Coordinates of N, CA and C in Angstrom, one line a residue:
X1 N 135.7 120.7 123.1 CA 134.8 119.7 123.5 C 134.6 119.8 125.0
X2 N 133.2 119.4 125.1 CA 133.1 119.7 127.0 C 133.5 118.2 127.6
X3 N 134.0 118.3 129.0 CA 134.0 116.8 129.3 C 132.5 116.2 130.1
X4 N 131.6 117.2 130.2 CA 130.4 116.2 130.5 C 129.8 115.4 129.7
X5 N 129.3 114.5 130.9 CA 128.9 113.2 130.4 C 127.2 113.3 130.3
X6 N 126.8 113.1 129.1 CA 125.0 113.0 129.1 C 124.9 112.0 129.6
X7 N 123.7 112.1 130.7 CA 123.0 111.4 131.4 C 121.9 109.9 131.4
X8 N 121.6 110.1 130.1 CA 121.5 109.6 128.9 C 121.8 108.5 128.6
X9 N 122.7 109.2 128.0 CA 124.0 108.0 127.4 C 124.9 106.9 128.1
X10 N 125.1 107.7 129.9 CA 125.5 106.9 130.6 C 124.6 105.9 131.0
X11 N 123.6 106.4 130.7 CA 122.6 105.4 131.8 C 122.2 104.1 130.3
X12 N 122.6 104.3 129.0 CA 122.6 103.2 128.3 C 123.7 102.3 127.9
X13 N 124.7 103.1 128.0 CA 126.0 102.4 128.6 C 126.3 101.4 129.5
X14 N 125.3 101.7 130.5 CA 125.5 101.0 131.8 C 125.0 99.7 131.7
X15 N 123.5 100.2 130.9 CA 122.5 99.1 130.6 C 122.7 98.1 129.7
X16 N 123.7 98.3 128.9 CA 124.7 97.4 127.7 C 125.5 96.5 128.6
X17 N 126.2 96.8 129.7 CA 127.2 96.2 130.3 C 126.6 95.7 131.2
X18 N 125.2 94.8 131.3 CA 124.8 93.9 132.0 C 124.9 92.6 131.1
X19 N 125.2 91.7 131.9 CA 125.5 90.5 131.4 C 123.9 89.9 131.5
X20 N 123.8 89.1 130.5 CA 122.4 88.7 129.8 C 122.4 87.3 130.1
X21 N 121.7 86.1 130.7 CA 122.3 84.7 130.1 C 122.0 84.4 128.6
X22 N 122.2 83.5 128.0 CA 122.1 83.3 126.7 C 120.5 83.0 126.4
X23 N 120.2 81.8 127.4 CA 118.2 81.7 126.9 C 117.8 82.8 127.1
X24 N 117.6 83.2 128.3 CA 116.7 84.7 128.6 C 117.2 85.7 126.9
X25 N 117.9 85.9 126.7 CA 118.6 86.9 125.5 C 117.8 86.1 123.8
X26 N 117.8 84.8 123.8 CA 117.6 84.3 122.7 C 115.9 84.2 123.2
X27 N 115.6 83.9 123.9 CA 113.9 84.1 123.9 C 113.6 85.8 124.4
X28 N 114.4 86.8 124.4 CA 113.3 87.8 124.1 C 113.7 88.2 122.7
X29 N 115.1 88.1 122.1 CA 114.7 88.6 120.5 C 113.8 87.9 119.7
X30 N 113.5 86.5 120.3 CA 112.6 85.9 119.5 C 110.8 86.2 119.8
X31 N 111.0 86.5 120.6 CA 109.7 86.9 121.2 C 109.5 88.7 120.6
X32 N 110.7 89.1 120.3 CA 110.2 90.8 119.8 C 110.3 90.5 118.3
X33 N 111.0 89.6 117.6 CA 110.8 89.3 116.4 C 109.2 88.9 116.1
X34 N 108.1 87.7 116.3 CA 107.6 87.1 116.7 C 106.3 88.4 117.2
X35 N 106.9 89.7 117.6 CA 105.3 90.2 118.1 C 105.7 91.1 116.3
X36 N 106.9 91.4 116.0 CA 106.8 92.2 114.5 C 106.1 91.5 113.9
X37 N 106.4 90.6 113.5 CA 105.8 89.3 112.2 C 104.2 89.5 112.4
X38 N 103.5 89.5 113.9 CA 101.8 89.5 114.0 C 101.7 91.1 113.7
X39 N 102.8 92.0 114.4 CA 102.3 93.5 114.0 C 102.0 93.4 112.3
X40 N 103.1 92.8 111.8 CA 103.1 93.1 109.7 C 102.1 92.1 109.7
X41 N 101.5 91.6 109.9 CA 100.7 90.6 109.0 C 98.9 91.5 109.4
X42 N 98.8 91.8 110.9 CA 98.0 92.6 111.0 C 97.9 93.7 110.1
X43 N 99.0 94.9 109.9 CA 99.1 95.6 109.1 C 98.3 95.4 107.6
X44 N 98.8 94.4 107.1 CA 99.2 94.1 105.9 C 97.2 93.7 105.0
X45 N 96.8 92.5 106.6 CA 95.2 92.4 106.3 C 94.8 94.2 106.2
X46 N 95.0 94.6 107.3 CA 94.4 95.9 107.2 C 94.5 96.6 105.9
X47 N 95.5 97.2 105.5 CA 96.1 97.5 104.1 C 94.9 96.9 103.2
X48 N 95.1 95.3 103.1 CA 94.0 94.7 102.1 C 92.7 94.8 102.2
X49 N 92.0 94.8 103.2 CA 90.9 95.3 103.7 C 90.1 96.7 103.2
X50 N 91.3 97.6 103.3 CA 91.3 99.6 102.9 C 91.0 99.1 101.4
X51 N 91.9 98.6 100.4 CA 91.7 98.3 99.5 C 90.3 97.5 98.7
X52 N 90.4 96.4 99.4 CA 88.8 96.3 99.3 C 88.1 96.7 99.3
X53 N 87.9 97.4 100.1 CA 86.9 98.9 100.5 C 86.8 99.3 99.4
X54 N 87.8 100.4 99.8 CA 88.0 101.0 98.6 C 87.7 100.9 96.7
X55 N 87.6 99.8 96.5 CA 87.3 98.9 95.5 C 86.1 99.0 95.2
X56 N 85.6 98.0 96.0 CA 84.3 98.2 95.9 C 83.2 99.7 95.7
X57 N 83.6 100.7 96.6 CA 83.1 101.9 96.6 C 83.2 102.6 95.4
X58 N 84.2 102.4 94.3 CA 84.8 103.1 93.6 C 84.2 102.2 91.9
X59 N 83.8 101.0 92.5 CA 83.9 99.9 91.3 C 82.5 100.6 90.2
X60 N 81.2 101.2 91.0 CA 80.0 101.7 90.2 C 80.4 103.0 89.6
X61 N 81.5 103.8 90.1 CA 81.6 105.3 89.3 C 82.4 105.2 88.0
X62 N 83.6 104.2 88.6 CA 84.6 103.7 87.8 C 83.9 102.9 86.4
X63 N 82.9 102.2 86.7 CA 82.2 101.3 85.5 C 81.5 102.5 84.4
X64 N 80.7 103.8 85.4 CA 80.0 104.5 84.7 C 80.8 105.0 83.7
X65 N 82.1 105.5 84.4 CA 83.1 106.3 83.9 C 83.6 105.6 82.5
X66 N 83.9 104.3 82.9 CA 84.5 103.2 81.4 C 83.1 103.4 80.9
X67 N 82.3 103.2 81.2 CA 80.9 103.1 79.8 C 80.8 104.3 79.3
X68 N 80.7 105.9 79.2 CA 80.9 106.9 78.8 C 82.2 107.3 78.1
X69 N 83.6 106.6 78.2 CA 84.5 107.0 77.5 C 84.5 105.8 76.1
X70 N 83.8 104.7 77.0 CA 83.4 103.9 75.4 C 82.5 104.0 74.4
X71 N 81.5 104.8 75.0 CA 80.4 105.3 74.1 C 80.8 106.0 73.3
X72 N 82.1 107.1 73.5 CA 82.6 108.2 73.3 C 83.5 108.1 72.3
X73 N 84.1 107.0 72.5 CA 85.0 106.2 71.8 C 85.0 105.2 70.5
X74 N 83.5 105.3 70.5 CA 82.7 104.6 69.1 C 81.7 105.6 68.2
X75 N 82.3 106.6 68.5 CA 81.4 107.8 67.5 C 81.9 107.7 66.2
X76 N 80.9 107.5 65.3 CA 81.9 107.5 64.1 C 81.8 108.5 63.3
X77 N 83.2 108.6 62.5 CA 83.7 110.1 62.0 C 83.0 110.2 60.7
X78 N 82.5 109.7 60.1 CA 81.7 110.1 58.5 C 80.4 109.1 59.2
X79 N 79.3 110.1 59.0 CA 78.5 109.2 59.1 C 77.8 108.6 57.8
X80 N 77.4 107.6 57.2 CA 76.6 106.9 56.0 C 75.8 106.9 56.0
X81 N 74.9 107.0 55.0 CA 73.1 106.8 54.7 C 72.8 105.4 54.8
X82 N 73.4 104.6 54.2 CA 73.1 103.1 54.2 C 73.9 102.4 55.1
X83 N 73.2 101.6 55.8 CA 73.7 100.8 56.9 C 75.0 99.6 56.4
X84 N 74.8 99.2 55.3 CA 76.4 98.3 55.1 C 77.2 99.1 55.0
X85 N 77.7 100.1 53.7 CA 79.0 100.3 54.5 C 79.4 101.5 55.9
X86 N 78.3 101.2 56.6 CA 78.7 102.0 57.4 C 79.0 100.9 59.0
X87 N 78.4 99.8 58.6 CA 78.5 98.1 59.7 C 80.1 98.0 59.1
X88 N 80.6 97.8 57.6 CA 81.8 97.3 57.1 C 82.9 98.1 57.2
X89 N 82.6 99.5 57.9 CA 83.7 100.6 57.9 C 84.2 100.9 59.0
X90 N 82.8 100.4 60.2 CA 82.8 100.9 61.5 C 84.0 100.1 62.1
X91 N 84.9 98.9 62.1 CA 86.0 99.0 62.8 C 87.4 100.1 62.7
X92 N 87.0 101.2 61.4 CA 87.9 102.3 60.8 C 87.6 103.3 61.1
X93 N 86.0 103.4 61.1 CA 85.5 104.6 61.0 C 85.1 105.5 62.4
X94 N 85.8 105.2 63.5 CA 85.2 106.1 64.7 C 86.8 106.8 65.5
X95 N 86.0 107.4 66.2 CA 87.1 108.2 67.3 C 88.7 107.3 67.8
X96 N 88.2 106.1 68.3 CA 89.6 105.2 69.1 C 90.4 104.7 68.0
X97 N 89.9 104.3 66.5 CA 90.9 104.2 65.2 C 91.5 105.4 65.5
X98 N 91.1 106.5 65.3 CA 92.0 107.9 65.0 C 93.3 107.9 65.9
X99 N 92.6 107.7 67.4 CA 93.5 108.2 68.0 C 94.3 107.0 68.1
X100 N 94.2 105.6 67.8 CA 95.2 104.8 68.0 C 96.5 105.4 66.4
X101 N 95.9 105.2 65.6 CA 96.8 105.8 64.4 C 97.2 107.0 64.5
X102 N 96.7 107.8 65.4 CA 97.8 108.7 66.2 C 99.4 108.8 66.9
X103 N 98.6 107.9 67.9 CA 99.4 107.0 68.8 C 100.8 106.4 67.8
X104 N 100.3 106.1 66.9 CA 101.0 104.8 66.6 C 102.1 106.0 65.7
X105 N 101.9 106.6 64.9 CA 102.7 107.7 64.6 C 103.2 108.5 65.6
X106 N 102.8 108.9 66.5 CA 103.8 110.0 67.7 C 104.5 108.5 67.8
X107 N 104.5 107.4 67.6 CA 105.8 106.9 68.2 C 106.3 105.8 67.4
X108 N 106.3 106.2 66.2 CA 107.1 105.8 65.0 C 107.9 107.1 64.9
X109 N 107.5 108.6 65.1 CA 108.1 109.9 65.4 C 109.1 109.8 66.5
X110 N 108.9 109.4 67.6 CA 110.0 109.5 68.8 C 110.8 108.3 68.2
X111 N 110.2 107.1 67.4 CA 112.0 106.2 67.5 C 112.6 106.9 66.6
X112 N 112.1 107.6 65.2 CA 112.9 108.1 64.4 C 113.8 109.2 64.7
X113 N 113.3 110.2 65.9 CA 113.9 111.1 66.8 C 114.9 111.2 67.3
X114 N 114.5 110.0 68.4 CA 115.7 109.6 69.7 C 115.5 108.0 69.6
X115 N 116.2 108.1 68.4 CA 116.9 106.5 68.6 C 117.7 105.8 69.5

């Protein structure tokens, strides 16, 4: 080990071993506490703000996007000649039944698996 001393280090050493009075010491932590608390809460609007934004910008693609996977999602798999039972079938007979009774088997499969 070398015995020099960083320059640095002494000079915050030094600055530790000043005696503080007690108010002056209790009103600047409260005062650096007190500017955090306005830095986070500014932060935090901002944050909410981006989001907002964001939101909004995103809310017309996002809507298109939900209306085409629902359209998509109501095709039905036998089509009918006559319109009743094809109105009385239709909560059976399209694409999102399938794939929920999919669903619902791949994971009647995984508990029977990995119990």
């Amino acid at each position: 080990m070398t015995e020099e001393r960083d320059p640095q280090l002494t000079s915050l050493f030094a600055a530790a071993e000043e005696k503080l009075e007690e108010r002056d010491f209790v009103s600047a932590v409260m005062t650096g506490v007190e500017k955090q608390a306005r830095w986070a809460l500014v932060r935090r609007i901002g944050v909410a703000a981006a989001l907002v934004l964001c939101a909004m910008i995103l809310a017309a693609p996002a809507q298109d996007a939900v209306a085409a996977v629902m359209h998509w999602l109501m095709v039905p798999l036998i089509r009918f000649e006559q319109p009743l039972p094809s109105q009385i079938l239709l909560p059976l007979n399209n694409v999102a039944a399938a794939l929920f009774l999919a669903l619902v088997v791949l994971r009647l499969l995984r508990r029977r698996l990995f119990p």
